[in-house]
Amino acid sequence: MVQDRSSVPRPTQVGLFVTCLVNLMRPSVGLAAIELLEQAGCVVEVPPGQSCCGQPGYNSGDIENSRKLARQVIAAFEAFDYVVVPSGSCAGMIAHHYPNSLFEGDPDWAQRARNLGAKTFELMSFLTDVMNFVPEQPLYDLSERHVTYHDSCCGLREMKVKEQPRQLLKKICNIDIDEMEETEECCGFGGSFSAKMPQISARLADNKIENAEATGADLLLGGDLGCLLHLSGRLRRQGKTLKVHHAAEILAGQINGPAIGEIVEEEQ
């Protein structure tokens, strides 16, 4: 009997917005995101026409160049069912700032921005809230590791990401988070903030590291690479051993890979 193809649900088509930092500094996060999305049943594509989301210029007041970048992103992604981003800050730029403020006075692009923003999700939120990706049994048992988690500002406040990564880490890796004090406080990165106000930025990072270490954790996770690069850099300068990973890497089984900022000597 020939199956009626019209009755077969079409797989969810996802465009992965890789982000500049992942592309340049930590490609393993992008590869982990693809693996997780495919495990959840999605067909994933990384459009070659994507660019920076425009957030650095937007935050610095360069609205015109931010619009140019945003138009390029919209054109590259608007045909997909969903746009998924392994970063709360870039996801927030596309989901909120594109439609709410970037295209004032340009109704055509404003509507296209609203359409794209409505289907843009941070990775952890998409896996849980949209795809309901919850394995029946843990894929990895990391219950013996002591893990704490940093909630990034944009992921938490703009994209409403809080319980989703904790749920995934428990269901996939059997990890119970050792929650730190002030986990929702800024780590001090804040994009250009860390360059404009380095002393305040460093102090905020030190507070975050102190709270993370107080939990006894040997692994610090988060969902925004900017925050994680900032914290890992500060840890290295202080000669500390706390390892830093993007949560997607751990969820994809990359626990034995080098931590962010870790220098791995090649075998001779």
PDB file of C-alpha atoms in Angstrom, residues 18-215:
ATOM      1  CA  VAL A  18      25.224  30.797  14.638  1.00  0.00           C
ATOM      2  CA  THR A  19      26.300  34.212  16.100  1.00  0.00           C
ATOM      3  CA  CYS A  20      29.628  35.919  15.499  1.00  0.00           C
ATOM      4  CA  LEU A  21      31.230  34.715  18.728  1.00  0.00           C
ATOM      5  CA  VAL A  22      30.354  31.070  18.112  1.00  0.00           C
ATOM      6  CA  ASN A  23      31.584  31.269  14.535  1.00  0.00           C
ATOM      7  CA  LEU A  24      34.881  32.916  15.426  1.00  0.00           C
ATOM      8  CA  MET A  25      35.629  31.730  18.964  1.00  0.00           C
ATOM      9  CA  ARG A  26      33.764  28.503  19.751  1.00  0.00           C
ATOM     10  CA  PRO A  27      32.397  26.561  16.724  1.00  0.00           C
ATOM     11  CA  SER A  28      31.764  23.545  18.952  1.00  0.00           C
ATOM     12  CA  VAL A  29      28.730  25.387  20.359  1.00  0.00           C
ATOM     13  CA  GLY A  30      27.221  25.620  16.886  1.00  0.00           C
ATOM     14  CA  LEU A  31      27.925  21.961  16.174  1.00  0.00           C
ATOM     15  CA  ALA A  32      26.378  20.996  19.510  1.00  0.00           C
ATOM     16  CA  ALA A  33      23.286  23.072  18.724  1.00  0.00           C
ATOM     17  CA  ILE A  34      22.864  21.312  15.379  1.00  0.00           C
ATOM     18  CA  GLU A  35      23.198  17.906  17.031  1.00  0.00           C
ATOM     19  CA  LEU A  36      20.580  18.726  19.664  1.00  0.00           C
ATOM     20  CA  LEU A  37      18.135  20.164  17.141  1.00  0.00           C
ATOM     21  CA  GLU A  38      18.482  17.097  14.924  1.00  0.00           C
ATOM     22  CA  GLN A  39      17.933  14.822  17.931  1.00  0.00           C
ATOM     23  CA  ALA A  40      14.727  16.779  18.577  1.00  0.00           C
ATOM     24  CA  GLY A  41      13.532  15.946  15.049  1.00  0.00           C
ATOM     25  CA  CYS A  42      14.383  19.172  13.212  1.00  0.00           C
ATOM     26  CA  VAL A  43      15.937  19.655   9.810  1.00  0.00           C
ATOM     27  CA  VAL A  44      18.658  22.247  10.390  1.00  0.00           C
ATOM     28  CA  GLU A  45      20.240  24.631   7.925  1.00  0.00           C
ATOM     29  CA  VAL A  46      22.898  27.271   8.504  1.00  0.00           C
ATOM     30  CA  PRO A  47      22.192  29.957   5.877  1.00  0.00           C
ATOM     31  CA  PRO A  48      25.459  31.234   4.380  1.00  0.00           C
ATOM     32  CA  GLY A  49      23.919  34.695   3.932  1.00  0.00           C
ATOM     33  CA  GLN A  50      23.650  35.374   7.649  1.00  0.00           C
ATOM     34  CA  SER A  51      25.727  38.084   9.257  1.00  0.00           C
ATOM     35  CA  CYS A  52      26.085  39.796  12.606  1.00  0.00           C
ATOM     36  CA  CYS A  53      22.679  40.482  14.146  1.00  0.00           C
ATOM     37  CA  GLY A  54      23.654  44.156  14.437  1.00  0.00           C
ATOM     38  CA  GLN A  55      23.512  44.352  18.208  1.00  0.00           C
ATOM     39  CA  PRO A  56      26.964  45.944  18.775  1.00  0.00           C
ATOM     40  CA  GLY A  57      26.149  48.834  16.442  1.00  0.00           C
ATOM     41  CA  TYR A  58      22.607  49.123  17.770  1.00  0.00           C
ATOM     42  CA  ASN A  59      23.839  49.409  21.351  1.00  0.00           C
ATOM     43  CA  SER A  60      26.346  52.070  20.273  1.00  0.00           C
ATOM     44  CA  GLY A  61      23.745  54.157  18.425  1.00  0.00           C
ATOM     45  CA  ASP A  62      24.714  53.189  14.872  1.00  0.00           C
ATOM     46  CA  ILE A  63      21.130  52.525  13.819  1.00  0.00           C
ATOM     47  CA  GLU A  64      21.602  52.797  10.058  1.00  0.00           C
ATOM     48  CA  ASN A  65      24.282  50.118   9.848  1.00  0.00           C
ATOM     49  CA  SER A  66      22.307  47.971  12.283  1.00  0.00           C
ATOM     50  CA  ARG A  67      19.336  48.173   9.910  1.00  0.00           C
ATOM     51  CA  LYS A  68      21.514  47.024   7.000  1.00  0.00           C
ATOM     52  CA  LEU A  69      22.659  43.978   8.955  1.00  0.00           C
ATOM     53  CA  ALA A  70      19.131  43.264  10.148  1.00  0.00           C
ATOM     54  CA  ARG A  71      17.776  43.304   6.601  1.00  0.00           C
ATOM     55  CA  GLN A  72      20.399  40.759   5.627  1.00  0.00           C
ATOM     56  CA  VAL A  73      19.446  38.514   8.554  1.00  0.00           C
ATOM     57  CA  ILE A  74      15.731  38.795   7.838  1.00  0.00           C
ATOM     58  CA  ALA A  75      16.200  37.921   4.162  1.00  0.00           C
ATOM     59  CA  ALA A  76      18.362  34.920   5.048  1.00  0.00           C
ATOM     60  CA  PHE A  77      15.998  33.443   7.648  1.00  0.00           C
ATOM     61  CA  GLU A  78      12.396  34.409   6.946  1.00  0.00           C
ATOM     62  CA  ALA A  79      11.629  31.271   4.904  1.00  0.00           C
ATOM     63  CA  PHE A  80      12.285  28.904   7.838  1.00  0.00           C
ATOM     64  CA  ASP A  81       9.683  27.629  10.279  1.00  0.00           C
ATOM     65  CA  TYR A  82      11.823  28.840  13.162  1.00  0.00           C
ATOM     66  CA  VAL A  83      15.054  30.701  13.845  1.00  0.00           C
ATOM     67  CA  VAL A  84      17.079  29.221  16.704  1.00  0.00           C
ATOM     68  CA  VAL A  85      19.982  30.993  18.385  1.00  0.00           C
ATOM     69  CA  PRO A  86      22.440  29.558  20.965  1.00  0.00           C
ATOM     70  CA  SER A  87      22.582  32.982  22.633  1.00  0.00           C
ATOM     71  CA  GLY A  88      19.993  34.937  24.567  1.00  0.00           C
ATOM     72  CA  SER A  89      21.458  38.311  23.576  1.00  0.00           C
ATOM     73  CA  CYS A  90      21.420  37.749  19.798  1.00  0.00           C
ATOM     74  CA  ALA A  91      18.033  36.037  20.037  1.00  0.00           C
ATOM     75  CA  GLY A  92      16.722  39.040  21.959  1.00  0.00           C
ATOM     76  CA  MET A  93      18.021  41.411  19.293  1.00  0.00           C
ATOM     77  CA  ILE A  94      16.159  39.557  16.547  1.00  0.00           C
ATOM     78  CA  ALA A  95      13.022  38.738  18.512  1.00  0.00           C
ATOM     79  CA  HIS A  96      12.519  42.107  20.233  1.00  0.00           C
ATOM     80  CA  HIS A  97      14.690  44.954  18.957  1.00  0.00           C
ATOM     81  CA  TYR A  98      14.209  44.236  15.258  1.00  0.00           C
ATOM     82  CA  PRO A  99      10.397  44.459  15.422  1.00  0.00           C
ATOM     83  CA  ASN A 100      10.010  46.949  18.264  1.00  0.00           C
ATOM     84  CA  SER A 101      12.395  49.764  17.423  1.00  0.00           C
ATOM     85  CA  LEU A 102      14.808  49.171  14.565  1.00  0.00           C
ATOM     86  CA  PHE A 103      12.446  49.791  11.641  1.00  0.00           C
ATOM     87  CA  GLU A 104      10.350  52.715  12.811  1.00  0.00           C
ATOM     88  CA  GLY A 105       9.019  54.540   9.733  1.00  0.00           C
ATOM     89  CA  ASP A 106       9.581  51.545   7.430  1.00  0.00           C
ATOM     90  CA  PRO A 107       6.336  49.526   7.550  1.00  0.00           C
ATOM     91  CA  ASP A 108       7.373  46.825   5.077  1.00  0.00           C
ATOM     92  CA  TRP A 109      10.577  45.876   6.888  1.00  0.00           C
ATOM     93  CA  ALA A 110       8.894  46.378  10.262  1.00  0.00           C
ATOM     94  CA  GLN A 111       6.311  43.726   9.342  1.00  0.00           C
ATOM     95  CA  ARG A 112       8.978  41.352   8.076  1.00  0.00           C
ATOM     96  CA  ALA A 113      10.874  41.931  11.331  1.00  0.00           C
ATOM     97  CA  ARG A 114       7.743  41.160  13.375  1.00  0.00           C
ATOM     98  CA  ASN A 115       7.181  37.953  11.430  1.00  0.00           C
ATOM     99  CA  LEU A 116      10.752  36.836  12.009  1.00  0.00           C
ATOM    100  CA  GLY A 117      10.794  37.887  15.647  1.00  0.00           C
ATOM    101  CA  ALA A 118       7.692  35.842  16.382  1.00  0.00           C
ATOM    102  CA  LYS A 119       9.437  32.619  15.354  1.00  0.00           C
ATOM    103  CA  THR A 120      12.879  33.316  16.850  1.00  0.00           C
ATOM    104  CA  PHE A 121      13.885  31.334  19.948  1.00  0.00           C
ATOM    105  CA  GLU A 122      16.898  30.849  22.155  1.00  0.00           C
ATOM    106  CA  LEU A 123      18.150  27.249  21.841  1.00  0.00           C
ATOM    107  CA  MET A 124      17.220  25.950  25.318  1.00  0.00           C
ATOM    108  CA  SER A 125      13.784  27.510  25.136  1.00  0.00           C
ATOM    109  CA  PHE A 126      13.146  26.109  21.662  1.00  0.00           C
ATOM    110  CA  LEU A 127      14.105  22.556  22.628  1.00  0.00           C
ATOM    111  CA  THR A 128      11.784  22.530  25.641  1.00  0.00           C
ATOM    112  CA  ASP A 129       8.979  24.987  24.895  1.00  0.00           C
ATOM    113  CA  VAL A 130       8.517  24.261  21.174  1.00  0.00           C
ATOM    114  CA  MET A 131       9.905  20.781  20.473  1.00  0.00           C
ATOM    115  CA  ASN A 132       9.191  19.292  23.918  1.00  0.00           C
ATOM    116  CA  PHE A 133      12.552  17.560  23.712  1.00  0.00           C
ATOM    117  CA  VAL A 134      12.678  15.502  26.899  1.00  0.00           C
ATOM    118  CA  PRO A 135      14.302  12.034  26.574  1.00  0.00           C
ATOM    119  CA  GLU A 136      12.700   9.290  28.632  1.00  0.00           C
ATOM    120  CA  GLN A 137      16.097   8.279  30.018  1.00  0.00           C
ATOM    121  CA  PRO A 138      19.263  10.352  30.533  1.00  0.00           C
ATOM    122  CA  LEU A 139      21.653  10.085  27.595  1.00  0.00           C
ATOM    123  CA  TYR A 140      24.657  10.753  29.842  1.00  0.00           C
ATOM    124  CA  ASP A 141      25.185  10.333  33.570  1.00  0.00           C
ATOM    125  CA  LEU A 142      27.064  13.322  34.941  1.00  0.00           C
ATOM    126  CA  SER A 143      25.491  13.102  38.389  1.00  0.00           C
ATOM    127  CA  GLU A 144      28.925  12.985  40.043  1.00  0.00           C
ATOM    128  CA  ARG A 145      29.949  16.370  38.606  1.00  0.00           C
ATOM    129  CA  HIS A 146      29.380  19.525  40.628  1.00  0.00           C
ATOM    130  CA  VAL A 147      27.800  22.017  38.257  1.00  0.00           C
ATOM    131  CA  THR A 148      26.563  25.573  38.683  1.00  0.00           C
ATOM    132  CA  TYR A 149      24.787  27.798  36.162  1.00  0.00           C
ATOM    133  CA  HIS A 150      24.981  31.478  35.210  1.00  0.00           C
ATOM    134  CA  ASP A 151      21.760  33.086  33.961  1.00  0.00           C
ATOM    135  CA  SER A 152      22.664  35.712  31.368  1.00  0.00           C
ATOM    136  CA  CYS A 153      20.821  39.029  31.427  1.00  0.00           C
ATOM    137  CA  CYS A 154      19.292  38.929  27.942  1.00  0.00           C
ATOM    138  CA  GLY A 155      18.470  35.240  28.045  1.00  0.00           C
ATOM    139  CA  LEU A 156      16.739  35.637  31.387  1.00  0.00           C
ATOM    140  CA  ARG A 157      14.971  38.957  30.946  1.00  0.00           C
ATOM    141  CA  GLU A 158      14.323  39.198  27.201  1.00  0.00           C
ATOM    142  CA  MET A 159      13.925  35.547  26.199  1.00  0.00           C
ATOM    143  CA  LYS A 160      12.546  34.230  29.530  1.00  0.00           C
ATOM    144  CA  VAL A 161      15.114  31.438  29.777  1.00  0.00           C
ATOM    145  CA  LYS A 162      15.476  30.125  33.316  1.00  0.00           C
ATOM    146  CA  GLU A 163      14.160  26.632  33.992  1.00  0.00           C
ATOM    147  CA  GLN A 164      14.626  25.296  30.449  1.00  0.00           C
ATOM    148  CA  PRO A 165      18.394  24.617  30.600  1.00  0.00           C
ATOM    149  CA  ARG A 166      18.082  23.180  34.087  1.00  0.00           C
ATOM    150  CA  GLN A 167      15.331  20.832  32.897  1.00  0.00           C
ATOM    151  CA  LEU A 168      17.403  19.703  29.918  1.00  0.00           C
ATOM    152  CA  LEU A 169      20.541  19.160  32.000  1.00  0.00           C
ATOM    153  CA  LYS A 170      18.572  17.046  34.459  1.00  0.00           C
ATOM    154  CA  LYS A 171      16.744  14.989  31.839  1.00  0.00           C
ATOM    155  CA  ILE A 172      19.663  14.487  29.429  1.00  0.00           C
ATOM    156  CA  CYS A 173      22.711  14.459  31.732  1.00  0.00           C
ATOM    157  CA  ASN A 174      21.250  13.653  35.174  1.00  0.00           C
ATOM    158  CA  ILE A 175      22.705  16.908  36.493  1.00  0.00           C
ATOM    159  CA  ASP A 176      21.310  18.696  39.527  1.00  0.00           C
ATOM    160  CA  ILE A 177      22.493  22.305  39.501  1.00  0.00           C
ATOM    161  CA  ASP A 178      24.294  23.601  42.584  1.00  0.00           C
ATOM    162  CA  GLU A 179      22.691  27.037  42.485  1.00  0.00           C
ATOM    163  CA  MET A 180      24.941  29.974  43.278  1.00  0.00           C
ATOM    164  CA  GLU A 181      23.978  33.131  45.095  1.00  0.00           C
ATOM    165  CA  GLU A 182      22.919  36.006  42.815  1.00  0.00           C
ATOM    166  CA  THR A 183      22.831  33.742  39.790  1.00  0.00           C
ATOM    167  CA  GLU A 184      20.601  36.268  37.996  1.00  0.00           C
ATOM    168  CA  GLU A 185      23.046  39.151  38.489  1.00  0.00           C
ATOM    169  CA  CYS A 186      25.077  40.461  35.536  1.00  0.00           C
ATOM    170  CA  CYS A 187      28.524  38.904  35.066  1.00  0.00           C
ATOM    171  CA  GLY A 188      29.929  42.222  33.831  1.00  0.00           C
ATOM    172  CA  PHE A 189      30.263  41.413  30.140  1.00  0.00           C
ATOM    173  CA  GLY A 190      27.390  43.389  28.642  1.00  0.00           C
ATOM    174  CA  GLY A 191      29.038  43.643  25.212  1.00  0.00           C
ATOM    175  CA  SER A 192      30.626  47.078  24.871  1.00  0.00           C
ATOM    176  CA  PHE A 193      30.028  47.732  28.596  1.00  0.00           C
ATOM    177  CA  SER A 194      33.040  45.580  29.478  1.00  0.00           C
ATOM    178  CA  ALA A 195      35.236  47.727  27.226  1.00  0.00           C
ATOM    179  CA  LYS A 196      33.819  51.073  28.316  1.00  0.00           C
ATOM    180  CA  MET A 197      33.807  50.338  32.058  1.00  0.00           C
ATOM    181  CA  PRO A 198      36.462  47.667  32.619  1.00  0.00           C
ATOM    182  CA  GLN A 199      36.865  48.176  36.357  1.00  0.00           C
ATOM    183  CA  ILE A 200      33.150  47.712  37.071  1.00  0.00           C
ATOM    184  CA  SER A 201      33.031  44.834  34.601  1.00  0.00           C
ATOM    185  CA  ALA A 202      35.930  43.045  36.319  1.00  0.00           C
ATOM    186  CA  ARG A 203      34.362  43.521  39.739  1.00  0.00           C
ATOM    187  CA  LEU A 204      31.065  42.025  38.570  1.00  0.00           C
ATOM    188  CA  ALA A 205      32.935  39.076  37.069  1.00  0.00           C
ATOM    189  CA  ASP A 206      34.839  38.545  40.318  1.00  0.00           C
ATOM    190  CA  ASN A 207      31.555  38.552  42.263  1.00  0.00           C
ATOM    191  CA  LYS A 208      30.124  35.953  39.890  1.00  0.00           C
ATOM    192  CA  ILE A 209      33.226  33.759  40.143  1.00  0.00           C
ATOM    193  CA  GLU A 210      33.236  34.015  43.936  1.00  0.00           C
ATOM    194  CA  ASN A 211      29.607  32.922  44.090  1.00  0.00           C
ATOM    195  CA  ALA A 212      30.227  30.081  41.639  1.00  0.00           C
ATOM    196  CA  GLU A 213      33.209  28.788  43.614  1.00  0.00           C
ATOM    197  CA  ALA A 214      31.243  28.961  46.865  1.00  0.00           C
ATOM    198  CA  THR A 215      28.957  26.206  45.551  1.00  0.00           C
TER     199      THR A 215
END
